[in-house]
Every structure is written in C-alpha cells, then in structure tokens.
Short mmCIF file of C-alpha atoms in Angstrom, two decimals:
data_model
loop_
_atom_site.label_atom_id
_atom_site.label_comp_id
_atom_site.label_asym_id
_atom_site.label_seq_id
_atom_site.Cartn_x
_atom_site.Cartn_y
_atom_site.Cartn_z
CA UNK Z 430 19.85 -6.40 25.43
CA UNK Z 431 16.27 -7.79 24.87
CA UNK Z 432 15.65 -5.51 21.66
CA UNK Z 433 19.41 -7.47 20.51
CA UNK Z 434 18.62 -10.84 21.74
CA UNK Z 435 15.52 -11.60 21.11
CA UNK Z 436 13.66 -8.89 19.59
CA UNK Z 437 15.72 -8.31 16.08
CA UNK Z 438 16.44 -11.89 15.72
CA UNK Z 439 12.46 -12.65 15.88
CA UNK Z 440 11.32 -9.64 13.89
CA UNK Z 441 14.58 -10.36 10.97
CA UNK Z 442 13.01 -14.17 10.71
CA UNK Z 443 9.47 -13.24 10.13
CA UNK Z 444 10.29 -10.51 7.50
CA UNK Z 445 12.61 -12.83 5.99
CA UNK Z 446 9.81 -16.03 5.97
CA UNK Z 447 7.26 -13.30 4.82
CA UNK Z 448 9.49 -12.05 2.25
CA UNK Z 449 10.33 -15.37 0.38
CA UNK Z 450 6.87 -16.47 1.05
CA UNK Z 451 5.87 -13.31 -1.08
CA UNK Z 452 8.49 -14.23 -3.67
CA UNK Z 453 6.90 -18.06 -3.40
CA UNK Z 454 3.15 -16.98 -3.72
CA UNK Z 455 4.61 -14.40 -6.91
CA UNK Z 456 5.43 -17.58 -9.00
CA UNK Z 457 2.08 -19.34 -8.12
CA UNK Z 458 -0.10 -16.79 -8.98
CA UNK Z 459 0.33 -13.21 -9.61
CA UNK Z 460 -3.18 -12.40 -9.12
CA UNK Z 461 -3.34 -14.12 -5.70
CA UNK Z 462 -0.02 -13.11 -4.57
CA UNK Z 463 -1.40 -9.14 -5.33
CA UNK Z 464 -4.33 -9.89 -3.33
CA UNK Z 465 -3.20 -11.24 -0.51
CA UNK Z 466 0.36 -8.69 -0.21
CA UNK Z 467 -1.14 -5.53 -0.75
CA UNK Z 468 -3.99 -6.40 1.58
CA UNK Z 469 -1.59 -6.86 4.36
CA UNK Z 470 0.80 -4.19 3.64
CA UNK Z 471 -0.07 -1.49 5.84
CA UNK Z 472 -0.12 -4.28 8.88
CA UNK Z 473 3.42 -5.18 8.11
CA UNK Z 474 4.19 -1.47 7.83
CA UNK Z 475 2.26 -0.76 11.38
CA UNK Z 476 5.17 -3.83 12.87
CA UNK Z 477 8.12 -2.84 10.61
CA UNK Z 478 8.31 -6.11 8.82
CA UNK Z 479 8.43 -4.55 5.50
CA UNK Z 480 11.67 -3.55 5.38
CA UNK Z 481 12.54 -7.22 4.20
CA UNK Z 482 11.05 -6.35 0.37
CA UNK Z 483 12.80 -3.32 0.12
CA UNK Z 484 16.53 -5.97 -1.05
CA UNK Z 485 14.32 -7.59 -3.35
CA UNK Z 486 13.10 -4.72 -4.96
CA UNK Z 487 16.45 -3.32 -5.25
CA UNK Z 488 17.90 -6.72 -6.76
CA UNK Z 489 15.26 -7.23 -8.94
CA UNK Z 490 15.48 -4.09 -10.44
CA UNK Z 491 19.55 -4.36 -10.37
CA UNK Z 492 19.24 -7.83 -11.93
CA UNK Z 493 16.23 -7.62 -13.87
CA UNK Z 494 15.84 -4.15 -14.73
CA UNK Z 495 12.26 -3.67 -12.87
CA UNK Z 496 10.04 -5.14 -9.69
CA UNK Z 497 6.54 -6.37 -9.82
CA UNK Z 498 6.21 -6.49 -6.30
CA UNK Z 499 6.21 -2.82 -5.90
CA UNK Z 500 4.01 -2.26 -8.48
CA UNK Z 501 1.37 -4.55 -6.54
CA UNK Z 502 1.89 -2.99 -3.50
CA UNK Z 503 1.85 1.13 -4.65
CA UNK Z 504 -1.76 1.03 -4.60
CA UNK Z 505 -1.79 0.56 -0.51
CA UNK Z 506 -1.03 4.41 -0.80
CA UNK Z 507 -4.14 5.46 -2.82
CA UNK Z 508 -6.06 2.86 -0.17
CA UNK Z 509 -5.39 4.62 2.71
CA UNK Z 510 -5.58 8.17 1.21
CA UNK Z 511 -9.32 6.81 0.06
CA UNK Z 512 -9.94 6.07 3.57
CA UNK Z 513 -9.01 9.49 4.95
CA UNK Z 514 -11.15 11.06 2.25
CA UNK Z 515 -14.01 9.23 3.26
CA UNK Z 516 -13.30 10.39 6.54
CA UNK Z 517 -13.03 14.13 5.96
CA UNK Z 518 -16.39 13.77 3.93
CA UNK Z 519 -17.98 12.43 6.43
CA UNK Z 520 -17.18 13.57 9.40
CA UNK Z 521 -18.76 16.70 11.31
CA UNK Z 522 -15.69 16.98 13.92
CA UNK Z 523 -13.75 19.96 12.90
CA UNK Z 524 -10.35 18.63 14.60
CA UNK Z 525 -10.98 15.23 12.89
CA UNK Z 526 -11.40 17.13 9.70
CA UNK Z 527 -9.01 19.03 9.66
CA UNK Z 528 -6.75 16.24 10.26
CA UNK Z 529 -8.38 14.16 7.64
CA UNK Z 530 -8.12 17.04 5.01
CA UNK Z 531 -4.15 17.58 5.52
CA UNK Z 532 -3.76 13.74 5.73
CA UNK Z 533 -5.84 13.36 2.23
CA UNK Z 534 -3.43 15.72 0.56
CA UNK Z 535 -0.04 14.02 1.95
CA UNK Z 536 -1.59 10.72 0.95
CA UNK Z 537 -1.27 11.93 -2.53
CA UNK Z 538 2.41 12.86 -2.03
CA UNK Z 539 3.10 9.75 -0.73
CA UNK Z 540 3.06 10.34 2.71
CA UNK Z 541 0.82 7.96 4.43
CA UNK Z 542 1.44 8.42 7.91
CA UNK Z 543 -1.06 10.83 9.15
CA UNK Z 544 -4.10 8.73 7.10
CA UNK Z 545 -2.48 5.65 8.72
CA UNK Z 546 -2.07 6.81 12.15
CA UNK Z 547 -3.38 10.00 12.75
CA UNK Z 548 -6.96 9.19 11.02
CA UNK Z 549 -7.70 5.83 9.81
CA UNK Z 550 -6.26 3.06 12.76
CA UNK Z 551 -7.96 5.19 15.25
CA UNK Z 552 -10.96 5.31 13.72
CA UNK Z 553 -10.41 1.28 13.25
CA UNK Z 554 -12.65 0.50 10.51
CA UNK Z 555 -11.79 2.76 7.64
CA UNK Z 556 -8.00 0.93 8.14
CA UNK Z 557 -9.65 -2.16 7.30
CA UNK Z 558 -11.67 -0.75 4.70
CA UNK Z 559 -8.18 0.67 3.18
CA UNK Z 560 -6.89 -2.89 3.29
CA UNK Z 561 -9.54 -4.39 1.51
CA UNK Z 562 -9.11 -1.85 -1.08
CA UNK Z 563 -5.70 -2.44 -1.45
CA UNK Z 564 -6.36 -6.28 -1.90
CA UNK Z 565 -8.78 -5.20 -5.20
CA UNK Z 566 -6.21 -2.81 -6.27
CA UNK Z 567 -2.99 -5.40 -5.68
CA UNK Z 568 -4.94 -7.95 -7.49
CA UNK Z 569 -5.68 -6.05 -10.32
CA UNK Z 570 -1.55 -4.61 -11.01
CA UNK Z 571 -0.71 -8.77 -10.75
CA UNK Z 572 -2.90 -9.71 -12.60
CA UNK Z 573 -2.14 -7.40 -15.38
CA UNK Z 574 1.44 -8.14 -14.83
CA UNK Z 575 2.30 -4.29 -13.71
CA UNK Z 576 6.25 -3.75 -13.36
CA UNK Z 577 8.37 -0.89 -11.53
CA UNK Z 578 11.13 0.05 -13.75
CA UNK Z 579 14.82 1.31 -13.27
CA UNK Z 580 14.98 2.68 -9.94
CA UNK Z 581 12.82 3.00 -6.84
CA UNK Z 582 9.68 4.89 -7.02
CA UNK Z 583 8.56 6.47 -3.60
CA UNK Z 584 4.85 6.30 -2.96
CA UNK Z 585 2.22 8.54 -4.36
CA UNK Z 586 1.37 10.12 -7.47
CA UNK Z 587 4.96 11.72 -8.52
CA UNK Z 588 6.05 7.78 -8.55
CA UNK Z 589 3.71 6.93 -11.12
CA UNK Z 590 5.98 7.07 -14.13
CA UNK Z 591 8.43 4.74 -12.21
CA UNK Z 592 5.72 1.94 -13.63
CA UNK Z 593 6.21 2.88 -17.49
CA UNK Z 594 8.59 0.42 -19.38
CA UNK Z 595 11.19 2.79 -20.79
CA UNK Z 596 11.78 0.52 -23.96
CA UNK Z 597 7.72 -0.38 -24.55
CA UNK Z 598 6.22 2.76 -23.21
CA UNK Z 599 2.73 2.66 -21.86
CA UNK Z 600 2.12 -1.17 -21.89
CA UNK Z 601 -1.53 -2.94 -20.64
CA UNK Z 602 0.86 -3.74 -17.11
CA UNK Z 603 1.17 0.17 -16.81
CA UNK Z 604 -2.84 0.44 -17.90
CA UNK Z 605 -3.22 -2.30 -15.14
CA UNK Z 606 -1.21 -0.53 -12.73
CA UNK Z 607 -3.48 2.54 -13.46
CA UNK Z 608 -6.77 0.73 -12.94
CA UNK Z 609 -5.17 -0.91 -10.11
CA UNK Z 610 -4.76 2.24 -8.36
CA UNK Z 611 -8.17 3.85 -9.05
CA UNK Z 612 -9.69 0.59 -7.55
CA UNK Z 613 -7.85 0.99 -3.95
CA UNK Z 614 -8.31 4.18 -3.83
CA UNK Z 615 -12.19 4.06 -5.05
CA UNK Z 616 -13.16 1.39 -2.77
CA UNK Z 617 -11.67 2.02 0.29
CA UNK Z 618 -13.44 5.65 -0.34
CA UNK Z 619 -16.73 4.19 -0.88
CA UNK Z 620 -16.21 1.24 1.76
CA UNK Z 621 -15.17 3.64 4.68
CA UNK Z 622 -17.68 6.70 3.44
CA UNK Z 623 -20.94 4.17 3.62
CA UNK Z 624 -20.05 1.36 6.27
CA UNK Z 625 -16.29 1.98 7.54
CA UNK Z 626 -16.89 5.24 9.43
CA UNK Z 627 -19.61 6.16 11.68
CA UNK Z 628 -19.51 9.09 14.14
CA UNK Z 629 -20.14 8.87 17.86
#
C-alpha cells in the first residue's frame, strides 16, 4: 500500500518535473542542457527516475523522425565503461579485477550494470569521475546538435549507427556525437585512473 500511495505517486512527479524540465533546459541551450543531463544520468538511473525520457524519445522520434536527448545522454555508457577501465588498470586486487575486466567489456555492449554497481559506486569516486565525464561528453553531442534517428538505439557501441541521419548521412551532429563519446569515455578514464581510484 505505501509503494501505491505514496511511493509511485512521488517518484511519477519527480520524473515527470525532471523530464519537462529536460525538455525546458533543451530549448534554452543545447549545450547546457547536455551538460547538466548526461552528468546526472546515471543518478537518475541508480533511483529509477529515468524511465520518464524513455515517452519522449519515443514521440519525438514518432513525430519528428529522431531524438536529441538520447544522443546527449549515450555517452553516460562510454563514462562509466571509462571508469571501470581505469579501475582494472589500476587496481592490484585480483577479485576487483576481474570484475572490472568483465564489466569493461559489457560496458561496450551496452551493459552498464556491473561498471555501475558492481565496480564504480562502490569504489565511490570513479562514479563521480564517470559523471563528470559524461557532462564533457553530453555537452559536446548538444552542442553539435547530435540526433538519434528512426528507432531506439540501446546503449553501447552496436547503437552507434542509430545517430546517422538516414537522408544526410554522416553529418557534423553524428561527428559531434562521435567526439562526444570519446570525451566521456577518455576523461572519466583518465579522471578515475589518476585521482578517482586509490587502493586501500
């Protein structure tokens, strides 16, 4: 009864105020509004809150034909996969490793839930070093004006060609969205590897 009464109701209100507040910041400033989404994109993730963007992506790619608000928020992916790198680098635990290594490679697929939870938030830092990374990264794909095109693109690198515009082909947004992803995933490495991680 509590998860009915209170809980959904609360939760469905603040993804719905973060969700038009997205849409809100969007028209402002695409550059700003990357920023400041993909940097808390994982956290909304972590509290289910997220599920909010996935109608808008579907109705602006039903009305529109393709989403920028994916495309500034795919990079979170490479962000947290940087993070776990840095981690397995670094690192002389063999469990933690090991766990690091396997996370690294789902990262890649798209999978994101053993960098998130089984490496990076219990580590602490290297998830914040992830977000940060993502902020460069989400940035960069608004402000080169990235775009996810004609369906819905799952994370990781098989999604990538989700991003190019099937009239225009490979466009400066999809060059953006490129550089945008190489950033998160660049910086969050070299962030967690040098002051994000240290071993007890």
């Amino acid at each position: 009864p509590i998860s009915l009464m209170v809980v959904g109701p609360v939760t469905q209100t603040m993804s719905n105020l973060l969700a038009d507040g997205a849409l809100a910041l969007y028209g402002l400033s695409p550059l700003v509004a990357g920023l400041l989404l993909a940097s808390i994109w994982q956290v909304t993730v972590i509290f289910g809150l997220h599920w909010a963007f996935i109608p808008i992506f579907i109705n602006n790619i039903s009305v529109y034909g393709f989403d920028p608000i994916n495309a500034m928020l795919y990079c979170t992916v490479f962000a947290q996969t940087g993070a776990a790198l840095a981690v397995m680098l670094k690192t002389k635990d063999a469990k933690l490793k090991g766990l690091a290594t396997t996370a690294t490679i789902s990262g890649f697929l798209g999978i994101t839930e053993p960098a998130i939870y089984g490496v990076n938030l219990p580590t602490k830092k290297p998830f914040i070093m992830a977000c940060i990374g993502s902020g460069v990264g989400g940035a960069i794909a608004g402000a080169f004006g990235a775009n996810m095109f004609g369906g819905f693109a799952s994370g990781g690198i098989f999604g990538i060609p989700m991003f190019i515009d099937p009239s225009a082909g490979v466009t400066a947004g999809f060059i953006g969205f490129l550089i945008s992803l190489g950033a998160a995933f660049l910086i969050s490495t070299l962030l967690t590897y040098f002051i994000g991680f240290k071993e007890d």
